[in-house]
Coordinates of C-alpha atoms in Angstrom, one line a residue:
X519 CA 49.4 65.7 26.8
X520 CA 46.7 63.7 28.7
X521 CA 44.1 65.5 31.4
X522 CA 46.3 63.9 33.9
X523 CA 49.2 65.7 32.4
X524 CA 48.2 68.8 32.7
X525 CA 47.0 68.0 36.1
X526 CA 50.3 66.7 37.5
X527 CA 51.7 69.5 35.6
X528 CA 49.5 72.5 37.3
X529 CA 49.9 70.7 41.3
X530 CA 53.4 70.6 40.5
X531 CA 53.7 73.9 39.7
X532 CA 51.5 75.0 42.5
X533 CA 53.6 73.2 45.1
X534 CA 56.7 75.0 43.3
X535 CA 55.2 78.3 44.4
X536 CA 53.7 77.5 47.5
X537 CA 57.2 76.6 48.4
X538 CA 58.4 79.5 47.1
X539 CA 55.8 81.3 49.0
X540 CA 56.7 79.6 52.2
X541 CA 59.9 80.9 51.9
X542 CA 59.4 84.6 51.1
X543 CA 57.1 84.2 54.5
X544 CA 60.4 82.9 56.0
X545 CA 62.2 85.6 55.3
X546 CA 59.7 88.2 56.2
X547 CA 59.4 86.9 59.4
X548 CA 63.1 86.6 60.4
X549 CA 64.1 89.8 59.5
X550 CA 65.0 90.9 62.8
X551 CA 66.6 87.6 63.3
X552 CA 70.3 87.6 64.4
X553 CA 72.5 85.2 61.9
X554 CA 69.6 84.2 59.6
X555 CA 70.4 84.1 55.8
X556 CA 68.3 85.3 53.2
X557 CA 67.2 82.1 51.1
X558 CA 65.3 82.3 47.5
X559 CA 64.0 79.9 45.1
X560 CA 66.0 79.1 42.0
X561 CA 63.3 77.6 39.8
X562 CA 63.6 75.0 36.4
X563 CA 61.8 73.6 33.9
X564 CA 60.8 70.4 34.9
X565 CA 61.7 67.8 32.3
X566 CA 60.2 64.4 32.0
X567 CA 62.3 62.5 29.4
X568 CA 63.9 65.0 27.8
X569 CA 60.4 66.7 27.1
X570 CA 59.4 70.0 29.5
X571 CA 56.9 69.3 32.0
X572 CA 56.2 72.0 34.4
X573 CA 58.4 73.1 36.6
X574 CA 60.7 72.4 39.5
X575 CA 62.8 73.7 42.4
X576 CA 66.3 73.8 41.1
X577 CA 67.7 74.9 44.4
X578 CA 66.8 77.2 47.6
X579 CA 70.0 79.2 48.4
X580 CA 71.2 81.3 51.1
X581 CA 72.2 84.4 50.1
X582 CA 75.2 85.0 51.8
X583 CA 78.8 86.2 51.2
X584 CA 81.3 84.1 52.0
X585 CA 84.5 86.7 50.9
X586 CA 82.7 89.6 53.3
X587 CA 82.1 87.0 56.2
X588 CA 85.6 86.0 56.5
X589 CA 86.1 89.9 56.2
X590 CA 83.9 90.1 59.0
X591 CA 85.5 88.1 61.0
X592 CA 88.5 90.0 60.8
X593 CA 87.2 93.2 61.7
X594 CA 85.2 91.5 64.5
X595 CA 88.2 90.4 66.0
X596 CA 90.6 93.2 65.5
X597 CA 87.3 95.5 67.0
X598 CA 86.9 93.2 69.9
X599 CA 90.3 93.4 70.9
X600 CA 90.0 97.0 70.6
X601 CA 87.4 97.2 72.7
X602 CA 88.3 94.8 75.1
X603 CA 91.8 97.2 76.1
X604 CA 90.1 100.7 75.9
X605 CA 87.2 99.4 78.3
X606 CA 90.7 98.3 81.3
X607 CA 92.5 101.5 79.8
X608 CA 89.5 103.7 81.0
X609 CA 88.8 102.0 84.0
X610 CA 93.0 102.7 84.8
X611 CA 92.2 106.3 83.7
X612 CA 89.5 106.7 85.9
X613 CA 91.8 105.3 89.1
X614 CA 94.8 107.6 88.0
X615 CA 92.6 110.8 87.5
X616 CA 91.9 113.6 85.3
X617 CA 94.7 115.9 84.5
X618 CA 92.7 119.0 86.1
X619 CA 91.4 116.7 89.0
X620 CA 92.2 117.1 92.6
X621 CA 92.8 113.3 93.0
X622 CA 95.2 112.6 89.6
X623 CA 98.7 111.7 90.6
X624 CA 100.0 114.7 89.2
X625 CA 98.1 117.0 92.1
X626 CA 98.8 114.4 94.7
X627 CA 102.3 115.1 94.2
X628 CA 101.7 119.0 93.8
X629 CA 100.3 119.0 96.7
X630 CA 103.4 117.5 98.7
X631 CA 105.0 120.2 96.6
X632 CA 103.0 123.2 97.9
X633 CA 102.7 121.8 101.3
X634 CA 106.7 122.0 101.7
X635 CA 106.7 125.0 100.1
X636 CA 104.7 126.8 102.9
X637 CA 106.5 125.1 105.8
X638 CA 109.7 126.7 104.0
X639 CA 107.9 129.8 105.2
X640 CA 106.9 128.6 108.5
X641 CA 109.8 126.4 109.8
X642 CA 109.5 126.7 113.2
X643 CA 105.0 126.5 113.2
X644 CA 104.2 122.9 114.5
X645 CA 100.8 123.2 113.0
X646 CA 102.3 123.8 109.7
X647 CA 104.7 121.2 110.3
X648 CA 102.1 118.4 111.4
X649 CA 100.0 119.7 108.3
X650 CA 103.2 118.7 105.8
X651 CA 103.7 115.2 107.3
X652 CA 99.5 115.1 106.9
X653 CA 99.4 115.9 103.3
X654 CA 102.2 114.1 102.9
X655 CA 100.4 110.7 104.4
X656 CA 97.2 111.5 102.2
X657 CA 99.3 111.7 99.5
X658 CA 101.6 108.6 99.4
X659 CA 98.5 107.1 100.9
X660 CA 96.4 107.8 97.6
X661 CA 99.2 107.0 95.4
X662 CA 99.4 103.2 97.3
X663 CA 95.5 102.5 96.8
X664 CA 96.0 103.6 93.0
X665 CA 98.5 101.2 92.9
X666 CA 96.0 98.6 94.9
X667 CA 93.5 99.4 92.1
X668 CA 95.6 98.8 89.3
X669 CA 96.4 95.5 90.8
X670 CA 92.6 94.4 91.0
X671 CA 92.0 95.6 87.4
X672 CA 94.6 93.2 86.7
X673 CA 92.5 90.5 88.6
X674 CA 89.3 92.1 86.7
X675 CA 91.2 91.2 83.7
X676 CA 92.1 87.5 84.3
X677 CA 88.6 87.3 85.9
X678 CA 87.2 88.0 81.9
X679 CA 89.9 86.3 80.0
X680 CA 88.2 82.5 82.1
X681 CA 84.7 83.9 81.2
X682 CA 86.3 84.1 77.6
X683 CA 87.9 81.0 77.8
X684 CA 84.8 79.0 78.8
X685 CA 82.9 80.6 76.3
X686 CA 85.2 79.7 73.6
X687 CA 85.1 76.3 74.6
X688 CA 81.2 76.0 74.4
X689 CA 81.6 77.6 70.8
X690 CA 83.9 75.3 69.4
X691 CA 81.9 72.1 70.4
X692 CA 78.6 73.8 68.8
X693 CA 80.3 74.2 65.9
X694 CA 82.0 71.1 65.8
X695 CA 78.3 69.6 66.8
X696 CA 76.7 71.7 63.9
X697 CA 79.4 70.3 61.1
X698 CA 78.0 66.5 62.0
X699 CA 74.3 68.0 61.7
X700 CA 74.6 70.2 58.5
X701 CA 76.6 67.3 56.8
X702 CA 74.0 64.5 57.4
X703 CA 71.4 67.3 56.7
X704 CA 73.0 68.0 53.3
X705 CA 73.7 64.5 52.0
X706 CA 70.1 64.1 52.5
X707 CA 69.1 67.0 50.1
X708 CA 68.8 69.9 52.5
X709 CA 71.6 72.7 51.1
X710 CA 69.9 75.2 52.6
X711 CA 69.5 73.8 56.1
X712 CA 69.1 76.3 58.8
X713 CA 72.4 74.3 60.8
X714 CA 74.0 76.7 58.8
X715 CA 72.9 79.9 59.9
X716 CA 73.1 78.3 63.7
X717 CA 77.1 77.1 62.9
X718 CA 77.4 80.9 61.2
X719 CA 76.5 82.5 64.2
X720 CA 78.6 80.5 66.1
X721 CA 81.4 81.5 64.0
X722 CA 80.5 85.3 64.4
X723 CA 80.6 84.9 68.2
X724 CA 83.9 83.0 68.3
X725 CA 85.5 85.7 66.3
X726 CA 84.7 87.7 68.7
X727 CA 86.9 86.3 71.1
X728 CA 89.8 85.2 68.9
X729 CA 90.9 85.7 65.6
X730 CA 89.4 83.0 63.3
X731 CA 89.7 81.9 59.4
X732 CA 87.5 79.7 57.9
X733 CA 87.1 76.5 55.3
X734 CA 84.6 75.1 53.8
X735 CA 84.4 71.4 52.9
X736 CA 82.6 70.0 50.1
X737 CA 80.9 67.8 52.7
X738 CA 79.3 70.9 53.9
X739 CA 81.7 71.1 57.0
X740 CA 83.1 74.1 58.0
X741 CA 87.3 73.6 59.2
X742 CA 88.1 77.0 61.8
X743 CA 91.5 78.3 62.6
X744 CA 93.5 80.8 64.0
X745 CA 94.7 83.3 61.6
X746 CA 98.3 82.0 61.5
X747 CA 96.9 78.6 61.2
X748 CA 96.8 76.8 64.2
X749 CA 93.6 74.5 63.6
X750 CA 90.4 74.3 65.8
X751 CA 88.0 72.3 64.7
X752 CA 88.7 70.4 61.6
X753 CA 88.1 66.4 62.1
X754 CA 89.0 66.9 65.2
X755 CA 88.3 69.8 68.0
X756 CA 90.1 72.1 69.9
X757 CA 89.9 72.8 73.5
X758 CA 91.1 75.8 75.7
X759 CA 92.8 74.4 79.0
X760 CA 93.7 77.1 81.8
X761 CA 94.6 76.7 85.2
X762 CA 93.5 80.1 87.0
X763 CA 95.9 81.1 89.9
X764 CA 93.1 82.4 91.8
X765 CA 93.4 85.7 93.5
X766 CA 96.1 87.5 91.6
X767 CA 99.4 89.7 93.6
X768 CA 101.7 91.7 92.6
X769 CA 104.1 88.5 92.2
X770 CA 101.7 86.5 90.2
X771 CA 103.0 84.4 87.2
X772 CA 100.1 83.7 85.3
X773 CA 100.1 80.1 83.6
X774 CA 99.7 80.0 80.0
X775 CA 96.6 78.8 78.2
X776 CA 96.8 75.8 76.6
X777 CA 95.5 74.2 72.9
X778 CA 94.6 70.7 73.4
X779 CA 93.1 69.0 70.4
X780 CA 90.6 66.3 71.2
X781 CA 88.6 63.5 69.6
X782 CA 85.0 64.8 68.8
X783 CA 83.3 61.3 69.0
X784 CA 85.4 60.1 72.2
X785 CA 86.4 63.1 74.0
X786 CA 89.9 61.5 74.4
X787 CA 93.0 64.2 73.9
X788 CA 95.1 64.1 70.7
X789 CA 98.6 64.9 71.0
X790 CA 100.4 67.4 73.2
X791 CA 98.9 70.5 74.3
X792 CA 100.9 73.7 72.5
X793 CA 100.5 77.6 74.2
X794 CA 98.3 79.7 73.1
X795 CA 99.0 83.4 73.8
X796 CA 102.1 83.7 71.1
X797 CA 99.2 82.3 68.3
X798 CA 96.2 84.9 69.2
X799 CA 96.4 88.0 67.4
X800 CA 93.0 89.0 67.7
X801 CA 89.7 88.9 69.6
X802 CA 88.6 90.2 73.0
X803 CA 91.1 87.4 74.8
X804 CA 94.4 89.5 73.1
X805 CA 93.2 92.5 74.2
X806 CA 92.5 91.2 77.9
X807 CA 96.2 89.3 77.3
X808 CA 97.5 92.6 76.3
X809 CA 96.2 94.3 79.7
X810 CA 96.8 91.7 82.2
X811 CA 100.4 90.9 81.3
X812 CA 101.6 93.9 79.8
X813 CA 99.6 97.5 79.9
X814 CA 98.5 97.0 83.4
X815 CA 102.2 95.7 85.0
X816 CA 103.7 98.3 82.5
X817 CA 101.1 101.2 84.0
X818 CA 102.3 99.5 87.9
X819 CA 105.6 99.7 87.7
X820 CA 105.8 103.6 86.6
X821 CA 103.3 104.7 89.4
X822 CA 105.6 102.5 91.8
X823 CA 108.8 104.0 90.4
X824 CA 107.3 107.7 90.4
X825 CA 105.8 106.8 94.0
X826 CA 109.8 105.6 95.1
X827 CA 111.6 108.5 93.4
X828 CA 109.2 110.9 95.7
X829 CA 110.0 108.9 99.1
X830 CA 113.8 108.4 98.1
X831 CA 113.7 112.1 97.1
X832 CA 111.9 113.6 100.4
X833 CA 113.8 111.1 102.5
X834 CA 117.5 111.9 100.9
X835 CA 116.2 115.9 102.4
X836 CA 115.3 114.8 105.6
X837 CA 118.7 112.7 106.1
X838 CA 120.4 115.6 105.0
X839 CA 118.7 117.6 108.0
X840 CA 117.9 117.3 111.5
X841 CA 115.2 118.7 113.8
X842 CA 115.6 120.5 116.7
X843 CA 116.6 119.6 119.5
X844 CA 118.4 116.8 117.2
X845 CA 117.3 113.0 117.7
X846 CA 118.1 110.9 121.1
X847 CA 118.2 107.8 118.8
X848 CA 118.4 106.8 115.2
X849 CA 117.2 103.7 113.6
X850 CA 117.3 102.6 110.1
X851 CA 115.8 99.9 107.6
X852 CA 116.8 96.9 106.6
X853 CA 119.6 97.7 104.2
X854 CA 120.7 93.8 103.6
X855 CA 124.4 94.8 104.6
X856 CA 126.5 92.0 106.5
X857 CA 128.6 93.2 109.3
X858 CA 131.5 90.9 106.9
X859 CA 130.4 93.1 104.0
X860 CA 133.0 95.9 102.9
X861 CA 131.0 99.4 103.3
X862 CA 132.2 100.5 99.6
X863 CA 131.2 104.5 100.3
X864 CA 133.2 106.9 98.8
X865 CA 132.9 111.1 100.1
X866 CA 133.0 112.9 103.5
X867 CA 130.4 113.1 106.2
X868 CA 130.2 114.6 110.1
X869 CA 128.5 112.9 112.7
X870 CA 127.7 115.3 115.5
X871 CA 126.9 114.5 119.2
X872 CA 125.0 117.3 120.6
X873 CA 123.4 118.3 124.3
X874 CA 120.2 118.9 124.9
X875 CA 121.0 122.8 124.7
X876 CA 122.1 122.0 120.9
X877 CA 125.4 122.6 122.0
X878 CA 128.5 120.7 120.2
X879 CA 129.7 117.6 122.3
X880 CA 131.3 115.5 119.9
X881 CA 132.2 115.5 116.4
X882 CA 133.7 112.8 114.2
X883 CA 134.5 113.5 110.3
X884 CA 134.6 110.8 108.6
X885 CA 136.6 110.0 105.1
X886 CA 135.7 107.3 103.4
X887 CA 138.1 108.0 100.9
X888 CA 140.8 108.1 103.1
X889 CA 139.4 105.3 105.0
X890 CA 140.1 107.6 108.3
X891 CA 137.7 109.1 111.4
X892 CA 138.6 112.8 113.1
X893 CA 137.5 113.2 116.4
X894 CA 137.3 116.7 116.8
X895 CA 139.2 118.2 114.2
X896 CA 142.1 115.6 115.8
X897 CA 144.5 113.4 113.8
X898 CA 143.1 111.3 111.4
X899 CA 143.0 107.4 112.2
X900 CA 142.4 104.5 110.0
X901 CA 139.3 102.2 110.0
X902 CA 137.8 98.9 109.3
X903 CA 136.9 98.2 106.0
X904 CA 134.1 95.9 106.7
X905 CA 130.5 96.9 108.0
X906 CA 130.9 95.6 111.4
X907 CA 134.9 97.0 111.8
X908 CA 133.8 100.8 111.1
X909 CA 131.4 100.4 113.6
X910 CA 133.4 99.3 116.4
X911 CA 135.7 101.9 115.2
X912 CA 133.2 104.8 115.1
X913 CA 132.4 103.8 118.9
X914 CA 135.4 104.0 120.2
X915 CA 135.9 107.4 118.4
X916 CA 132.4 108.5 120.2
X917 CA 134.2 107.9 123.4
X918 CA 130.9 106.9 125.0
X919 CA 128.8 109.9 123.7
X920 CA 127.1 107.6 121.3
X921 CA 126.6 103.8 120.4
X922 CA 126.0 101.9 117.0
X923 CA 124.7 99.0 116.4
X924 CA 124.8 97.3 113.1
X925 CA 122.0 94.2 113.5
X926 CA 120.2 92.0 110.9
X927 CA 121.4 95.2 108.0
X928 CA 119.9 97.4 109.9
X929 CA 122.1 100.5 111.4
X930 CA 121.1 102.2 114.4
X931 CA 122.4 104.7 116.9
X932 CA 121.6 106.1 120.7
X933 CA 123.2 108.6 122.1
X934 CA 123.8 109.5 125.6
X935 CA 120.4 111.0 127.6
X936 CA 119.7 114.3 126.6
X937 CA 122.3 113.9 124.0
X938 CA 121.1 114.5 120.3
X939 CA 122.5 112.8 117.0
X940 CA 123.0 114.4 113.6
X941 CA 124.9 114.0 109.9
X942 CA 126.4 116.8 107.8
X943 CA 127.6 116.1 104.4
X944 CA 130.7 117.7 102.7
X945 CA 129.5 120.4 100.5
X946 CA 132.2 119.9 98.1
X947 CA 132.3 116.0 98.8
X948 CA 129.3 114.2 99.8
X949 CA 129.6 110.3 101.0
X950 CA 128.0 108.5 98.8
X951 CA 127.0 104.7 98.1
X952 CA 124.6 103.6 95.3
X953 CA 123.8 107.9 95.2
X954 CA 122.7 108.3 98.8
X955 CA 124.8 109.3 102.0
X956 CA 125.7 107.8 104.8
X957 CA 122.5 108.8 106.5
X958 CA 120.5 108.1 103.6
X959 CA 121.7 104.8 102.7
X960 CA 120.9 103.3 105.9
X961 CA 117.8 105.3 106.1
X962 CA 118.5 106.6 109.6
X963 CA 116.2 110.0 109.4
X964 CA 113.7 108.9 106.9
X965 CA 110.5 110.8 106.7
X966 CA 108.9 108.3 105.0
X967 CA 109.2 104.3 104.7
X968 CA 106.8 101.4 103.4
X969 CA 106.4 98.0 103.3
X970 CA 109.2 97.8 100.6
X971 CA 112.5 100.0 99.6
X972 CA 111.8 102.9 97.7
X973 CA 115.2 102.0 95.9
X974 CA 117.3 99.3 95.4
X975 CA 120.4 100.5 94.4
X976 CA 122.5 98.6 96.9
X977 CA 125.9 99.7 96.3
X978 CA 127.4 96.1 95.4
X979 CA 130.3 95.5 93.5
X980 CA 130.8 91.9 91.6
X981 CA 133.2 91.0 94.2
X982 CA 130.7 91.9 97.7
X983 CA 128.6 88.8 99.0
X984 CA 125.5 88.4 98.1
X985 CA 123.9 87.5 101.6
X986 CA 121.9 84.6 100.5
X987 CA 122.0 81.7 102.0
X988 CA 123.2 79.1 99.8
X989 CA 121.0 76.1 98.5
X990 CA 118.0 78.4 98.3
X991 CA 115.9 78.4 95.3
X992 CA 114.5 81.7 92.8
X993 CA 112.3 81.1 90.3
X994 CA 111.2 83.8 87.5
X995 CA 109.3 83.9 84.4
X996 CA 110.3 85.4 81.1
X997 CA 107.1 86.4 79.6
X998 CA 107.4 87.8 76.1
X999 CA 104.9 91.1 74.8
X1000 CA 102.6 88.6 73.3
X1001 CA 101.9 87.2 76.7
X1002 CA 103.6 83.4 76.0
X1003 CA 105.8 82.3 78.5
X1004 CA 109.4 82.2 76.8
X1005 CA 111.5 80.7 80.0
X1006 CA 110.5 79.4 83.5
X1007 CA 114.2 79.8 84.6
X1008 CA 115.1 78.3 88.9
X1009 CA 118.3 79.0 90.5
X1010 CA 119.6 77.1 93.4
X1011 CA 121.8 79.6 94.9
X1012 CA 125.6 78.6 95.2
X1013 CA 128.9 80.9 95.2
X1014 CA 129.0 83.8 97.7
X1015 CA 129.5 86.9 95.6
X1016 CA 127.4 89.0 93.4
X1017 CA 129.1 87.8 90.5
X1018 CA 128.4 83.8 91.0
X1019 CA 124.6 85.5 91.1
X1020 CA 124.6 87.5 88.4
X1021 CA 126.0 83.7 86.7
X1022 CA 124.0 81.8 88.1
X1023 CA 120.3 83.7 86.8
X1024 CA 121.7 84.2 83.5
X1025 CA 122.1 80.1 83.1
X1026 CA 118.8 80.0 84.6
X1027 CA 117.5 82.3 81.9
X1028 CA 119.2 80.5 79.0
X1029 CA 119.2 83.0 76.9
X1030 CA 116.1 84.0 77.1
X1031 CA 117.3 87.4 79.1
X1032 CA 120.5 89.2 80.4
X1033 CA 121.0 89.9 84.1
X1034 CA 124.0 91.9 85.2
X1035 CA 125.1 94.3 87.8
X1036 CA 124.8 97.8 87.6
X1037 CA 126.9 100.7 88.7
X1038 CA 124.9 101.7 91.5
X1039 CA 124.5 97.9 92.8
X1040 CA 121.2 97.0 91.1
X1041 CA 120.3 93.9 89.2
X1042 CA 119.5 94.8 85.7
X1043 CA 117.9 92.2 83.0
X1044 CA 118.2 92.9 79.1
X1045 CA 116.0 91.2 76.4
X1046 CA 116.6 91.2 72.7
X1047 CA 112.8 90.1 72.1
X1048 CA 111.4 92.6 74.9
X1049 CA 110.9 89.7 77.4
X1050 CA 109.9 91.0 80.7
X1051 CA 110.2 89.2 84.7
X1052 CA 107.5 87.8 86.7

């Protein structure tokens, strides 16, 4: 070997480990670096033909994992999710309140409990008595803003899911931008090029918010999907389209998210956009999914069903009694019933008429059994069988001592100045329509009333009217547990009974979901896949 030989052969071998040099500095110094890769040079003899001459760099390689990085991304996804729910569950926690807290629901409705319990003892002490209906008010008034707070954590929700969203989006044009980069960077000799550990990192923060699996391409390209497949950046990219509703209600149908594949190079859209919620099965966005359409509406409707069955329940008491001196005037809520409509109570009640003394003026037993009003312990006479019949009927049996007026559904009564008005029920035989009295039904004594009825058992049969006026339009959403929309069902009401309804929303639903009419008058919806109404 010439002098220049071994020359070449000693710079060469110098530049070998100054490169390798350069990179053990590389590592040092990124240690602390999120999504940087180990690299290390693989060396070689360096052959000039066929003889060996030195060495050479074989290859610098990142030392990286690919089976535990798709591993990770599963358990990043699966974890984020996790978090993502128990962060809104605690926040609901928090409104609802500790067990052994003053403010839970559970002591909010103890306290009614106690408070009623010591005006048993005190019936005829006003203070006590204006101290019941207060606790009574703080109570159903706490229960309403936990209510108002579950709704805005339901807003909180949809508010993160967008932030999600957008971030997504951003994510999967870096990495489609990254896949052009690291495959030019490679072709040109660069297998180590740090476009990986950028496009990596991308990766680990997209798993974050959904659930990802990943393919590499000989090219050096790395193809992303969901977990069941769905592709999102392959030759082309995927984008997340959502049109928020804006401030959220009670009666908010929340649009779905769509998958819209687009060009890379022209931006254009490929194809038709398909949903995405029944595809996600990981990532912060399932979990937020999970809340917003599901835990939270789930958690809503139990506080508003244990919130009505405590106003039905104190109300069904208080029609069931009357204060003394009894009432000059009753007036009811909006019941929905058409003076046409039959009344379709069964049982025995007494309407008494009484002076301002307390003293008996008038009483009228009425059967509905029998279909028959007593004046007095008199003969029995036969009334009306519509709404608007038994009323005219029951006025002429008051002889004066009393009016009713059935207007717009609602049912109301004045009797005579000075005079008072009150309901017994039948011990042995109470009346009885969708399981409340007469009283009770039409809500004539309530203690307590809101914005919206505390029950909604109406007491129609197939064969009563509806009441809506025909040519109107309901629409409802079928939503199933994974949060994808399953039917957007409309119904242009036609017929006049309860029964062309009850038809009519099940075409609407197409299968989807089962509406029918139950005992007690209610509308009741089935699902065999757990589908549930907006």
């Amino acid at each position: 070997m010439s002098l220049n030989g071994i020359m070449n052969t000693a710079i060469g071998a110098l530049h070998v480990n100054q490169t390798a040099l350069k990179t053990v500095s590389n590592n040092i110094s990124n240690i602390n670096t999120e999504g940087y890769n180990r690299r290390i040079v693989q060396q070689s003899p360096g052959l000039t033909g066929g003889n060996v001459q030195g060495v050479a760099i074989a290859e610098i390689r990142r030392i990286t994992d690919s089976f535990l990085t798709r591993e990770a991304y599963v358990s990043s996804a699966q974890a984020s999710a996790s978090s993502a729910e128990y962060q809104l569950r605690d926040r609901a926690a928090s409104i609802l309140g500790k067990l052994d807290g003053g403010a839970s629901l559970t002591n909010r409705m103890s306290d009614i409990a106690a408070s009623l319990g010591q005006l048993a003892v005190e019936p005829a002490s006003s203070a006590r008595r204006v101290t019941t209906v207060s606790d009574i008010q703080a109570s159903l008034n706490a229960i309403s803003s936990m209510a108002s707070q579950i709704q805005g954590l339901r807003q909180d929700a949809n508010t993160q899911l967008e932030e999600d969203i957008r971030r997504a989006n951003n994510l999967l044009t870096q990495i489609a931008d990254l896949n052009t980069a690291a495959k030019t960077a490679i072709a040109q000799g660069d297998p180590s090029t740090g476009l990986l550990d950028q496009r990596e990192k991308a990766l680990s923060d997209l798993s974050e918010l959904m659930d990802i699996q990943t393919f590499e391409q000989p090219d050096g390209r790395m193809f992303v999907s969901l977990t069941d497949g769905t592709q999102l950046v392959g030759d082309m990219k995927t984008q997340l389209n959502y049109q928020s509703p804006g401030a959220v209600t009670s009666t908010t149908s929340f649009p779905t998210i769509q998958l819209q594949r687009v060009n890379h190079n022209t931006g254009e859209n490929v194809g038709q956009p398909v949903p995405l919620e029944g595809r996600l099965q990981g990532g912060s966005m399932r979990g937020v999914i999970d809340m917003r359409d599901k835990v939270l509406p789930d958690l809503a409707e139990q506080l508003g069903a244990a919130a009505g069955a405590l106003t039905d329940g104190l109300n069904a008491i208080h029609n069931d009694a009357t204060s003394f001196p009894a009432p000059n005037s009753l007036t009811g809520t909006n019941t929905g019933v058409l003076g046409t409509d039959t009344l379709n109570f069964s049982g025995q009640t007494t309407l008494a008429v009484t002076n301002y003394e307390g003293r008996l003026v008038r009483s009228v037993a009425i059967n509905f059994d029998a279909g028959t009003l007593s004046v007095n312990g008199g003969a029995a006479t036969p009334f009306s069988s519509t709404a608007a019949g038994f009323v005219a009927d029951l006025n002429a049996a008051l002889g004066g001592d009393a009016t009713f007026t059935l207007n717009n559904g609602v049912l109301s009564a004045q009797a005579a100045p000075q005079g008072g008005l009150s309901f017994r029920e039948s011990e042995t035989n109470p009346s009885d329509r969708g399981g409340r009295s007469f009283s009770h039904f039409f809500g004539l004594n309530d203690l307590v009333r809101g914005s919206a009825p505390a029950n909604v058992a109406t007491g129609l049969t197939a064969a009563d009217p509806h009441g809506f006026t025909s040519g109107g339009t309901m629409s409802f959403t079928l939503r199933a547990p994974a949060g994808q929309i399953l039917q957007q069902g409309s119904y242009t009401v036609s017929g006049s009974s309860m029964n062309d309804l009850i038809a009519g929303l099940n075409t609407a639903a197409n299968g989807a979901a089962t509406f029918s009419l139950a005992a007690d008058g209610s509308i009741a919806m089935s699902s065999a896949s757990g589908a549930r109404l907006e």
